[in-house]
Every structure is written in C-alpha cells, then in structure tokens.
mmCIF file of C-alpha atoms in Angstrom:
data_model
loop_
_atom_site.group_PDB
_atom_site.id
_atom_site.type_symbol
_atom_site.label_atom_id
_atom_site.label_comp_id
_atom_site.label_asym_id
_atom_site.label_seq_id
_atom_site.Cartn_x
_atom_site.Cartn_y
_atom_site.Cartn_z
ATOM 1 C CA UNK A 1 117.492 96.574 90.882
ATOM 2 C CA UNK A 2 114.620 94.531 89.438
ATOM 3 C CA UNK A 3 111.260 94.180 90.566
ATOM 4 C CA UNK A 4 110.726 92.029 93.346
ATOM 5 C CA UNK A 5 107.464 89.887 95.046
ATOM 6 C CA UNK A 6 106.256 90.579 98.515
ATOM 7 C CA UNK A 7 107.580 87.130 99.348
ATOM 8 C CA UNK A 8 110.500 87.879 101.173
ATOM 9 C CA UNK A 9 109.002 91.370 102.219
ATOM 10 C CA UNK A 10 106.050 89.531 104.120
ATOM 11 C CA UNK A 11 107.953 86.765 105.708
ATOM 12 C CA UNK A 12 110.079 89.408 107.426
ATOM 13 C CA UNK A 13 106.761 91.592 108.496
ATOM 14 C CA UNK A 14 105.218 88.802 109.848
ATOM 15 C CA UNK A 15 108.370 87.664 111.832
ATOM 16 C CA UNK A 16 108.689 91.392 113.108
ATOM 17 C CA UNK A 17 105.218 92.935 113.089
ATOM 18 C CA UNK A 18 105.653 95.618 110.703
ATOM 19 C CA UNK A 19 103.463 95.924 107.038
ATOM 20 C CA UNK A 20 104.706 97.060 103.823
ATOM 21 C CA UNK A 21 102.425 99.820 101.994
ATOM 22 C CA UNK A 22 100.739 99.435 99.423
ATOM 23 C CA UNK A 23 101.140 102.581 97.678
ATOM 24 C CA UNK A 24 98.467 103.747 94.848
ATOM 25 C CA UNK A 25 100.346 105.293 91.564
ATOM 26 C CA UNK A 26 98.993 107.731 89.221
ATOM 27 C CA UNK A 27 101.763 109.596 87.653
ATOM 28 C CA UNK A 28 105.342 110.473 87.908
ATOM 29 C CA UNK A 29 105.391 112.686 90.933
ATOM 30 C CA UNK A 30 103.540 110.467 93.057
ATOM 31 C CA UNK A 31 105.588 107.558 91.981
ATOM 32 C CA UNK A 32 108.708 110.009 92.419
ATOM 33 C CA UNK A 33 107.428 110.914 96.233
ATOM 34 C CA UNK A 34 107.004 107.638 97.603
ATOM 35 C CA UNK A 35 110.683 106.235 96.238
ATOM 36 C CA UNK A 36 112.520 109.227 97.569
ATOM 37 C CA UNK A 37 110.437 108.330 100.853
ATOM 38 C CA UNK A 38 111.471 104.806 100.593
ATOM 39 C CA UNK A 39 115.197 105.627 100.449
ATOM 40 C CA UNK A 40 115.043 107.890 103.032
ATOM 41 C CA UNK A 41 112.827 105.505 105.200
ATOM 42 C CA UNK A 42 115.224 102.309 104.043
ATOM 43 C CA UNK A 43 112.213 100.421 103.651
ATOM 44 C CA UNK A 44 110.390 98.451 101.250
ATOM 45 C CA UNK A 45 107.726 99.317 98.981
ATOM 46 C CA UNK A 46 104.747 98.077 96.936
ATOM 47 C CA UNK A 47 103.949 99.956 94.154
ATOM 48 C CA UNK A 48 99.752 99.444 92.756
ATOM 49 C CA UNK A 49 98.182 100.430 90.114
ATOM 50 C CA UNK A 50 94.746 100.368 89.902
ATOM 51 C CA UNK A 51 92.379 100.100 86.776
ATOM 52 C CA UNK A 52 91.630 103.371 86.839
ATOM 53 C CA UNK A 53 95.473 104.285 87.060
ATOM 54 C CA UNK A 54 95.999 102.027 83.900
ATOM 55 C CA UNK A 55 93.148 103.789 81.427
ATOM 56 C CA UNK A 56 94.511 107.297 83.300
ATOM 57 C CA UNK A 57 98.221 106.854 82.294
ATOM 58 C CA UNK A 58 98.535 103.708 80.685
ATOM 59 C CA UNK A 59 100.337 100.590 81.062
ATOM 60 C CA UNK A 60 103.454 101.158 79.446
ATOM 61 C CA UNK A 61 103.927 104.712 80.813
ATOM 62 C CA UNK A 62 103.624 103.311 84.011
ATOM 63 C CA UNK A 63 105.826 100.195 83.367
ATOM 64 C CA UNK A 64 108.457 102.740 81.981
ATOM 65 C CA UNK A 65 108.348 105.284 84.489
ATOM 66 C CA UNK A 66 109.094 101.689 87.116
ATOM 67 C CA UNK A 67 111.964 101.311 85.180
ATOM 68 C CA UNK A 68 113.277 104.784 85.304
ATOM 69 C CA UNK A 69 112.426 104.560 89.415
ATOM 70 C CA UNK A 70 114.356 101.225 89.564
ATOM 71 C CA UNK A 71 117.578 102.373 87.880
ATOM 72 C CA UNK A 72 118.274 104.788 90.939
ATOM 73 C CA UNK A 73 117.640 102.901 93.858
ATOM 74 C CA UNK A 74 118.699 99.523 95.462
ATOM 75 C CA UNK A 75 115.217 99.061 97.437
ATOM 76 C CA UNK A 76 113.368 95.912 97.313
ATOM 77 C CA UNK A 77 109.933 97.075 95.167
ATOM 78 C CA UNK A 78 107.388 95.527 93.859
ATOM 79 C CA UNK A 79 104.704 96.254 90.859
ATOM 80 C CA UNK A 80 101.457 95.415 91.526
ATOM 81 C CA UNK A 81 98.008 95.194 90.038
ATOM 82 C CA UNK A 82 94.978 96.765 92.631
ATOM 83 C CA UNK A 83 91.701 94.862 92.059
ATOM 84 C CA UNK A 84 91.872 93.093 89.151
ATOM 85 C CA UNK A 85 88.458 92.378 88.316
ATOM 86 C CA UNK A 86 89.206 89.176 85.947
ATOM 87 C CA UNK A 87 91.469 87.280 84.305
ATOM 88 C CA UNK A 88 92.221 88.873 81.246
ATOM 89 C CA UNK A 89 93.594 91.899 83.391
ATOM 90 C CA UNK A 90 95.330 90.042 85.335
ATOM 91 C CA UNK A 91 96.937 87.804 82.495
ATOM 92 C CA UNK A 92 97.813 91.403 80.732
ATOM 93 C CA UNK A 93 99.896 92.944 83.639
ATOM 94 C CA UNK A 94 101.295 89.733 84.495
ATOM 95 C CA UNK A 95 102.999 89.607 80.889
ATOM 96 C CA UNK A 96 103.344 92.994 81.150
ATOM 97 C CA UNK A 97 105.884 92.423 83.867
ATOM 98 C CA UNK A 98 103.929 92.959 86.791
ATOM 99 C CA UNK A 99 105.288 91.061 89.569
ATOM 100 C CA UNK A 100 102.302 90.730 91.962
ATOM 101 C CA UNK A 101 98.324 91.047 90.657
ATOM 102 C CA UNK A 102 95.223 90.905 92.856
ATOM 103 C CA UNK A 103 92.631 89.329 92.014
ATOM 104 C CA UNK A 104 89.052 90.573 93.249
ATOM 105 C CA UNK A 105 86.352 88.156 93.156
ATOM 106 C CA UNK A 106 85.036 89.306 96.555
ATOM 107 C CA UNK A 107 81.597 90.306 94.876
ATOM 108 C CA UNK A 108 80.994 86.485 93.322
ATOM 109 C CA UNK A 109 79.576 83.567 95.359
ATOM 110 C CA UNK A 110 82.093 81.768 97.761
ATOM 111 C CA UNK A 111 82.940 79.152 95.242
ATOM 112 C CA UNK A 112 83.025 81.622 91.877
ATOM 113 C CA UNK A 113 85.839 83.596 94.022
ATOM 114 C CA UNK A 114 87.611 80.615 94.573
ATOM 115 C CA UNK A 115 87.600 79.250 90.851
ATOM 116 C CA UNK A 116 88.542 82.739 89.716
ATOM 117 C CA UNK A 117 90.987 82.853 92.171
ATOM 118 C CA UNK A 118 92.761 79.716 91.652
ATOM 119 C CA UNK A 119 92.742 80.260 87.313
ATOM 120 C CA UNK A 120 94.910 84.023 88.188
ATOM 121 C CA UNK A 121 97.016 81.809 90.298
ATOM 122 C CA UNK A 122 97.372 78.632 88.150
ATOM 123 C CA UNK A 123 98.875 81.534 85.602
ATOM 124 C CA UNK A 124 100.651 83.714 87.945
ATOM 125 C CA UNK A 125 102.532 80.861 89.978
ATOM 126 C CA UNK A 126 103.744 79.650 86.335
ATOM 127 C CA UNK A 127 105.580 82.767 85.903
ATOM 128 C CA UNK A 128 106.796 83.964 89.493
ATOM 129 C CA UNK A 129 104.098 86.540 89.989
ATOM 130 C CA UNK A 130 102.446 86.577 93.879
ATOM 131 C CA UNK A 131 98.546 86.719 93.793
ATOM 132 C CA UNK A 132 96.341 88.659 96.866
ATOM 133 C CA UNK A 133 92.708 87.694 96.786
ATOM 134 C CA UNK A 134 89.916 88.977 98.696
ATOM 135 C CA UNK A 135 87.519 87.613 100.669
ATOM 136 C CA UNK A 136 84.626 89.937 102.303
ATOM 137 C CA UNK A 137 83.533 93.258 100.976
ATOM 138 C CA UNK A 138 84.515 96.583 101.673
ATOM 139 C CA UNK A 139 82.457 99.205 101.809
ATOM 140 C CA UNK A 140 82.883 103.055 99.560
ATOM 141 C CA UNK A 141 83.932 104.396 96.993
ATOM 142 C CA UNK A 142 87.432 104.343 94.980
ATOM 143 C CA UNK A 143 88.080 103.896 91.148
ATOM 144 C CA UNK A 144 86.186 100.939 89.796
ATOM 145 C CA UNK A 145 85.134 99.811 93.819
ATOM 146 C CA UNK A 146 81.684 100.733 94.374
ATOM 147 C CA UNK A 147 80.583 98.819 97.609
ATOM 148 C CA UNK A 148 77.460 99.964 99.745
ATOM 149 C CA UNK A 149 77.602 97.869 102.651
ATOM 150 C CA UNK A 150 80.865 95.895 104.509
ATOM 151 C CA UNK A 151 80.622 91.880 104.621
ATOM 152 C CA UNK A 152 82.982 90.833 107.329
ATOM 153 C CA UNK A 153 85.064 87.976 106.195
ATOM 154 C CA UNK A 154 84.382 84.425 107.867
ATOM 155 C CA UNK A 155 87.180 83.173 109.268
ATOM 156 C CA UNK A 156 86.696 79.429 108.891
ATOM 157 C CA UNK A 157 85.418 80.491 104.927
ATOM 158 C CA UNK A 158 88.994 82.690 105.006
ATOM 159 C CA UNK A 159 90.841 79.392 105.947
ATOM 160 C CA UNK A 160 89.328 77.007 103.368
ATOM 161 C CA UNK A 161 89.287 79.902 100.917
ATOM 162 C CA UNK A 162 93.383 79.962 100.995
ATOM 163 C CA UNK A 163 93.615 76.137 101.124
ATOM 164 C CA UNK A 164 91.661 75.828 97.999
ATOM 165 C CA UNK A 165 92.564 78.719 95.959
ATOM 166 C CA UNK A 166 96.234 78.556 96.459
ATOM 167 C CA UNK A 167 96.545 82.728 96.952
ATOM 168 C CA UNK A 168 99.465 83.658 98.327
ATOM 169 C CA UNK A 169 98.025 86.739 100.376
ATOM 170 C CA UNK A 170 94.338 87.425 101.531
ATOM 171 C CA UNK A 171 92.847 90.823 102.084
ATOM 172 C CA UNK A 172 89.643 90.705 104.514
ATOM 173 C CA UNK A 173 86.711 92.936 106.188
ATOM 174 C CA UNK A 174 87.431 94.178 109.344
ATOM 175 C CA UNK A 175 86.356 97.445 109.462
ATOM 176 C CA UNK A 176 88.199 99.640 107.013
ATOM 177 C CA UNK A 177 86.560 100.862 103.209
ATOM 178 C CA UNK A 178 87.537 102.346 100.483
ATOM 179 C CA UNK A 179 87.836 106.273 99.977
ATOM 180 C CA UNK A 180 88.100 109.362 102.073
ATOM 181 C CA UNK A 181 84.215 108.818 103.692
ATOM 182 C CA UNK A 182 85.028 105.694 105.836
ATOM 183 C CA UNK A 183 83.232 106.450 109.586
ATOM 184 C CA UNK A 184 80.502 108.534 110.427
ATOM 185 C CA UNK A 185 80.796 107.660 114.018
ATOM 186 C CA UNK A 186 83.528 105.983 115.834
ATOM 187 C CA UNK A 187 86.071 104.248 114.000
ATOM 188 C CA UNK A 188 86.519 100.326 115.091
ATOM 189 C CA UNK A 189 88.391 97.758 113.840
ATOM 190 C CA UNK A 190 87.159 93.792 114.208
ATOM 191 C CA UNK A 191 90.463 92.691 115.907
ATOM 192 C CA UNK A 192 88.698 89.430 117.663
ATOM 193 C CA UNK A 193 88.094 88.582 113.933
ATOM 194 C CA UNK A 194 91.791 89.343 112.299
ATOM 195 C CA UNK A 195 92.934 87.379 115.368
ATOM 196 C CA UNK A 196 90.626 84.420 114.821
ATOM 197 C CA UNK A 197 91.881 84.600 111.214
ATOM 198 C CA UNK A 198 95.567 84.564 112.166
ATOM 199 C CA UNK A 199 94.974 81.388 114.379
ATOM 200 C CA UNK A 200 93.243 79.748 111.324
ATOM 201 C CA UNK A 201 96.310 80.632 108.878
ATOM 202 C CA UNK A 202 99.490 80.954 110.821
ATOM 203 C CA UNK A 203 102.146 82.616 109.110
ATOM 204 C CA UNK A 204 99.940 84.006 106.181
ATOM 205 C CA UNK A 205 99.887 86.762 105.284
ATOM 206 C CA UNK A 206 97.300 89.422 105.651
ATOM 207 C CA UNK A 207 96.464 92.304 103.322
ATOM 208 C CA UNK A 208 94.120 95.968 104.646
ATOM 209 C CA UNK A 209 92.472 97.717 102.021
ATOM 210 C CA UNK A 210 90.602 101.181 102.248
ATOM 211 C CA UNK A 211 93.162 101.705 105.546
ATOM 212 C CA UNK A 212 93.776 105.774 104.711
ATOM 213 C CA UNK A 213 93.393 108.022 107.941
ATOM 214 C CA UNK A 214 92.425 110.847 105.864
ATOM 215 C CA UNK A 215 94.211 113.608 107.672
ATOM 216 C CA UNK A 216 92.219 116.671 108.539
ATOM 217 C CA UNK A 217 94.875 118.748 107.839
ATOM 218 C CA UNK A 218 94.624 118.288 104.464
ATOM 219 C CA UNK A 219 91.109 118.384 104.591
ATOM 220 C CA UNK A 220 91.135 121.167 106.208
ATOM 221 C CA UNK A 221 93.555 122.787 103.905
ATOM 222 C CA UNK A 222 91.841 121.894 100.752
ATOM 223 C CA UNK A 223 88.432 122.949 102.060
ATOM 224 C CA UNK A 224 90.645 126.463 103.117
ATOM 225 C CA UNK A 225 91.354 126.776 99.147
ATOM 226 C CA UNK A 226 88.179 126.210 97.794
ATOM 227 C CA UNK A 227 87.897 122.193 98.332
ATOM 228 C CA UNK A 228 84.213 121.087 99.433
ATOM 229 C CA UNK A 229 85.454 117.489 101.267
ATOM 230 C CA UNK A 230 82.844 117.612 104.122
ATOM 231 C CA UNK A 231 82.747 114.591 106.939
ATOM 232 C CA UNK A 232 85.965 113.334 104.946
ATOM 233 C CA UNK A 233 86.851 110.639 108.165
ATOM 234 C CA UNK A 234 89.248 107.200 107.996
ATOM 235 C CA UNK A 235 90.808 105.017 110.115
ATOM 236 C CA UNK A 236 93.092 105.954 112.845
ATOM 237 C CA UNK A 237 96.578 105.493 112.610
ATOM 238 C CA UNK A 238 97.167 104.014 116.140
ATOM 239 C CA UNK A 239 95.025 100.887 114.993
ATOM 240 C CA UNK A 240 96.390 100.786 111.565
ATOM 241 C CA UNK A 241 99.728 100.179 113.761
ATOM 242 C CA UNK A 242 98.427 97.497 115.792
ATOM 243 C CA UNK A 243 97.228 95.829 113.043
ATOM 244 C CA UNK A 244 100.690 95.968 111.280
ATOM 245 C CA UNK A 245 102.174 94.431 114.462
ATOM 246 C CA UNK A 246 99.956 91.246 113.914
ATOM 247 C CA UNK A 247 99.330 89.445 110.976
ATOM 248 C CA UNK A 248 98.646 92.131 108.824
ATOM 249 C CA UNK A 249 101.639 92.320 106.304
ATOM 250 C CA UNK A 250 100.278 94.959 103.755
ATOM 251 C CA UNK A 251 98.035 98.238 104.197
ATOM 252 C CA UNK A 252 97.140 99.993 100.969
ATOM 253 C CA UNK A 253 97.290 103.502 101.416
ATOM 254 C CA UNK A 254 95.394 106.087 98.291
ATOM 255 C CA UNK A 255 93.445 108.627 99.793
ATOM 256 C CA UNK A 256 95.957 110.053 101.807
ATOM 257 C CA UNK A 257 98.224 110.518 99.075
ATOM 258 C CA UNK A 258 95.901 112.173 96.937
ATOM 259 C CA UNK A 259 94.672 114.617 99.865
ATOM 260 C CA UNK A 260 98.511 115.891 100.744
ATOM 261 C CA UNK A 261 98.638 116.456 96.419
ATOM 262 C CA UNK A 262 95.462 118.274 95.935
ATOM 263 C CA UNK A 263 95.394 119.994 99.070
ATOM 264 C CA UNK A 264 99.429 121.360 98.303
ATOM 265 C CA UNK A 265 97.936 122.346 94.863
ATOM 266 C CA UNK A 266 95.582 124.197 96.085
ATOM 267 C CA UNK A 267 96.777 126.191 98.308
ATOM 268 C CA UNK A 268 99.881 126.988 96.102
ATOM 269 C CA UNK A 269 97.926 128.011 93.112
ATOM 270 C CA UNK A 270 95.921 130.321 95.608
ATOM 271 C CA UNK A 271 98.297 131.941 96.657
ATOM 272 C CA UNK A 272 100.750 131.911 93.677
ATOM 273 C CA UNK A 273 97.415 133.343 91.287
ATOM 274 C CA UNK A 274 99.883 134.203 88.233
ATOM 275 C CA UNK A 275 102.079 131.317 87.923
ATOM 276 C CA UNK A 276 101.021 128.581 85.386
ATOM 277 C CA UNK A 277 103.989 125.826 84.818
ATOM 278 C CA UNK A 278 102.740 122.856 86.297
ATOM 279 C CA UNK A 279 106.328 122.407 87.609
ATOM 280 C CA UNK A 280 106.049 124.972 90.206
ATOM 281 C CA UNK A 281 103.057 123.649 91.978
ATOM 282 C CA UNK A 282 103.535 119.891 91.141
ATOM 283 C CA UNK A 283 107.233 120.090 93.086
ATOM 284 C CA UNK A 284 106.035 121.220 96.239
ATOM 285 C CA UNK A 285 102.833 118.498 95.532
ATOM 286 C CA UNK A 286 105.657 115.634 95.124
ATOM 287 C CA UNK A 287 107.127 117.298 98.239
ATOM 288 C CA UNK A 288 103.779 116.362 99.760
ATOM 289 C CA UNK A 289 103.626 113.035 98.856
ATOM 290 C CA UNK A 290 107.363 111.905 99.902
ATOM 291 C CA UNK A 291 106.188 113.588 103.399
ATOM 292 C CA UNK A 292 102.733 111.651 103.441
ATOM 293 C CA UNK A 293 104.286 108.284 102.940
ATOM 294 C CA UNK A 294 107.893 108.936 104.674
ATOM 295 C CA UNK A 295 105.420 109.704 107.869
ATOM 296 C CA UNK A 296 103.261 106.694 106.799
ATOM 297 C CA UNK A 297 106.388 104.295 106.631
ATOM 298 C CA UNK A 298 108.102 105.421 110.323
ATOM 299 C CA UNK A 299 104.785 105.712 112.465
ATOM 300 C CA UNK A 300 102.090 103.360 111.247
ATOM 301 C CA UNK A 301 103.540 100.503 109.173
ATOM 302 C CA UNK A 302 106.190 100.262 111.365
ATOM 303 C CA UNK A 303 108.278 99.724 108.018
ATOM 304 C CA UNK A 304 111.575 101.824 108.398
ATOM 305 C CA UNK A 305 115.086 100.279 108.251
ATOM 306 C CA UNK A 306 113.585 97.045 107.380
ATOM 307 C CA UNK A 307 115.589 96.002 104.152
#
C-alpha cells in the first residue's frame, strides 16, 4: 500500500475523538515494532523522522526500509518529516517522497513563522504533501530541539496564524516538552487554552509534541542495569487521552520508545554477559517497542480498530 497523508486519518479522529501517533523512527527494529503494533492494533500510523534520525541512518535507508514496511501491510501510513527547521529540508524530503513535513518556525517572530510557513506549503500543497506548523514553544531537550522555557500559544495568534499560512495541521503549547525531563512537580495540561483554540478553528486539526509519559518502569529498569535517568517524569496518560478525545488529532510519542529499547537492552545484556549478536538482544528490544506503542495505540490515543 502506498504512503498516505493524515488527511483522511484526521478527519476521522476529529469526528471520533481519537489521535493518530506520531511515532519517532531510528532504525529497522523500531520501525519493525510499531507496524507489527499497528496491524495488531488495526490502526493507523504516522511514521517521523527527525533530523537527527536522517544524519543517524540516512534518508534513503529510511525511505527504503518504508518501502520494505509497506509491502507487508494494508494500513493507512504516513512518512513524515519532525521539525524541519527550513525550507531546504523540507523541499528535500518532500522530493524524497515524504508525504507529510513539518515545518518549525516556532522560534522566529510571529510573522517570519508565517512566511516560512506558507513558502513549505506553497511547495508541499503543489505536490500532495500535508504541512504541520508550530506555533508556541516547547520546552527540553530532544535531537536538534533545545528550548529552555514553554511559550503558550495565543489562541487568537493560532487562528490568524492558520488563516494566513495555509498549514494544514498546527501543533501548540499547552503544557507538554520535549524529552524524558518534562515536570518537576505536578503535571498540568492548559485545557481552557486547547479548548479556546478548538472554538477558534473548528474542525482543525491539532498536533501534541513532547507528549511521552516516560514510564517508570523503564526507568526504573534501566537505572536497575546500570542506567543513571534520575527525575525522568512526562505527561500522564489519562490527559494525553482526554486530549485525543478533543481536537487533538496527533500526539508524537519518542521517549517512550526509546526507554522500553534501552531499558530491554540493558537488562538483557546484564543478564545474558556472554552473548554478543546484536540479534539476540535487539529481538526482545523490538519486542519492546511493538508492546510500548500497541499499549500506546489501545489506551491513550484511543486509535485501535480505526481504519
């Protein structure tokens, strides 16, 4: 089955109050994990690569290793591009064969972002490709993202922000960041604002980055072999599932993914000291994965049975 845009998956979240994850790739196994989740799950997926996945493993490894994953299943997926940082990037995947590309000029002045913005989507609409945009910054830490403090996005500069920039999909501040270190005290959401933002652009769809729970059992089992992840803390999955019953029709989901594959490394090289084929501890690691998002899919995006 070819790739597909969120299109058709977001009109059906917003209509039912589900999301669709957005699912960081790095390699094979991970990209192996979350299909065999999404077959089991019958539910879409988005597949993103960020630019630290693309220097890591390179475009056309990754584009190849798509294809391979497409020829075995019928599931509605699509490739996407995780904060694009300019054009040129996001003119390279698109004729790569990307078929969705964000664009993130969060960090620019209101009307940069919305130049920027509307140039990636001039190009992308041209050629079929869906564009997210951000508006608002995030805070933490995660490949090229390196944000100190959270802006909240406005809501009335949200709603002229989409009019003008012709995005197709808008992530926002509300509360979550970017890697494992999200809270130090208790975790909150902004839901008067994601509600004010619905109201503003009804039927749009709305993107959560840096939305990882960060599951202290893996945490806990890394730190048990020999990980140091101390005060590792994200958002809880009950509100991640409240937001996916609004407006909120994509949550991108890293951290956890990487936790359940270190953490399963590390405790099977510990106690497996003599084996060395990466095959015997990266099975049970792509075990962890197809777990990780198959739980992911059923209890907080809501997304099972849904194709």
């Amino acid at each position: 089955m070819p790739l597909t845009t969120p299109r058709e998956m977001f009109a059906r979240a917003y209509a039912e109050g589900f999301a669709v994850g957005g699912f960081n790739v790095n390699n094979m196994e991970i990209i192996q994990g979350i299909m065999e989740a999404g077959k089991a799950e019958k539910s879409p997926l988005i597949l993103q690569v960020s630019a630290g996945a693309r220097r890591y493993a390179g475009q056309p490894y990754i584009i190849k290793l798509m294809e391979a994953a497409l020829e075995e299943t019928d599931l509605p997926v699509c490739l996407h591009l995780d904060h694009g940082q300019d054009f040129a990037i996001c003119k390279e995947v698109i004729d790569g064969g990307f078929s969705s590309v964000m664009i993130d000029g969060s960090h620019l002045p209101f009307e940069e972002n919305i130049a920027l913005t509307k140039q990636v989507a001039d190009y992308a609409h041209d050629r079929g490709v869906w564009v997210e945009a951000e508006l608002g910054q995030l805070a933490g830490v995660e490949d090229d993202v390196d944000v100190e403090h959270s802006v909240y996005t406005d809501p009335d500069q949200a709603a002229e922000f989409v009019q003008r920039s012709g995005c197709d999909s808008l992530a926002i501040a509300i509360g979550t960041s970017h890697g494992a270190y999200k809270f130090t005290g208790e975790a909150k959401l902004d839901f008067d604002r994601l509600e004010k933002i619905a109201r503003l652009l009804p039927g749009f769809p709305i993107v959560l980055h840096g939305a990882s729970s960060v599951p202290q059992e893996f945490v806990n089992m890394a730190n048990q072999y020999g990980a140091q992840i101390g005060g590792a803390k994200g958002v809880p999955e009950e509100l991640l599932r409240r937001a996916a019953a609004s407006a909120v029709c994509k949550i991108n989901i890293d951290t956890d993914i990487r936790l359940a594959m270190t953490a399963t490394i590390r405790k099977y090289l510990t106690e497996n000291p003599s084996h060395f084929d990466p095959r015997q501890y990266l099975t049970p690691a792509r075990t962890a994965v197809r777990d990780m998002v198959a739980h992911k899919i059923r209890n907080v995006l809501g997304s099972s049975n849904k194709i």
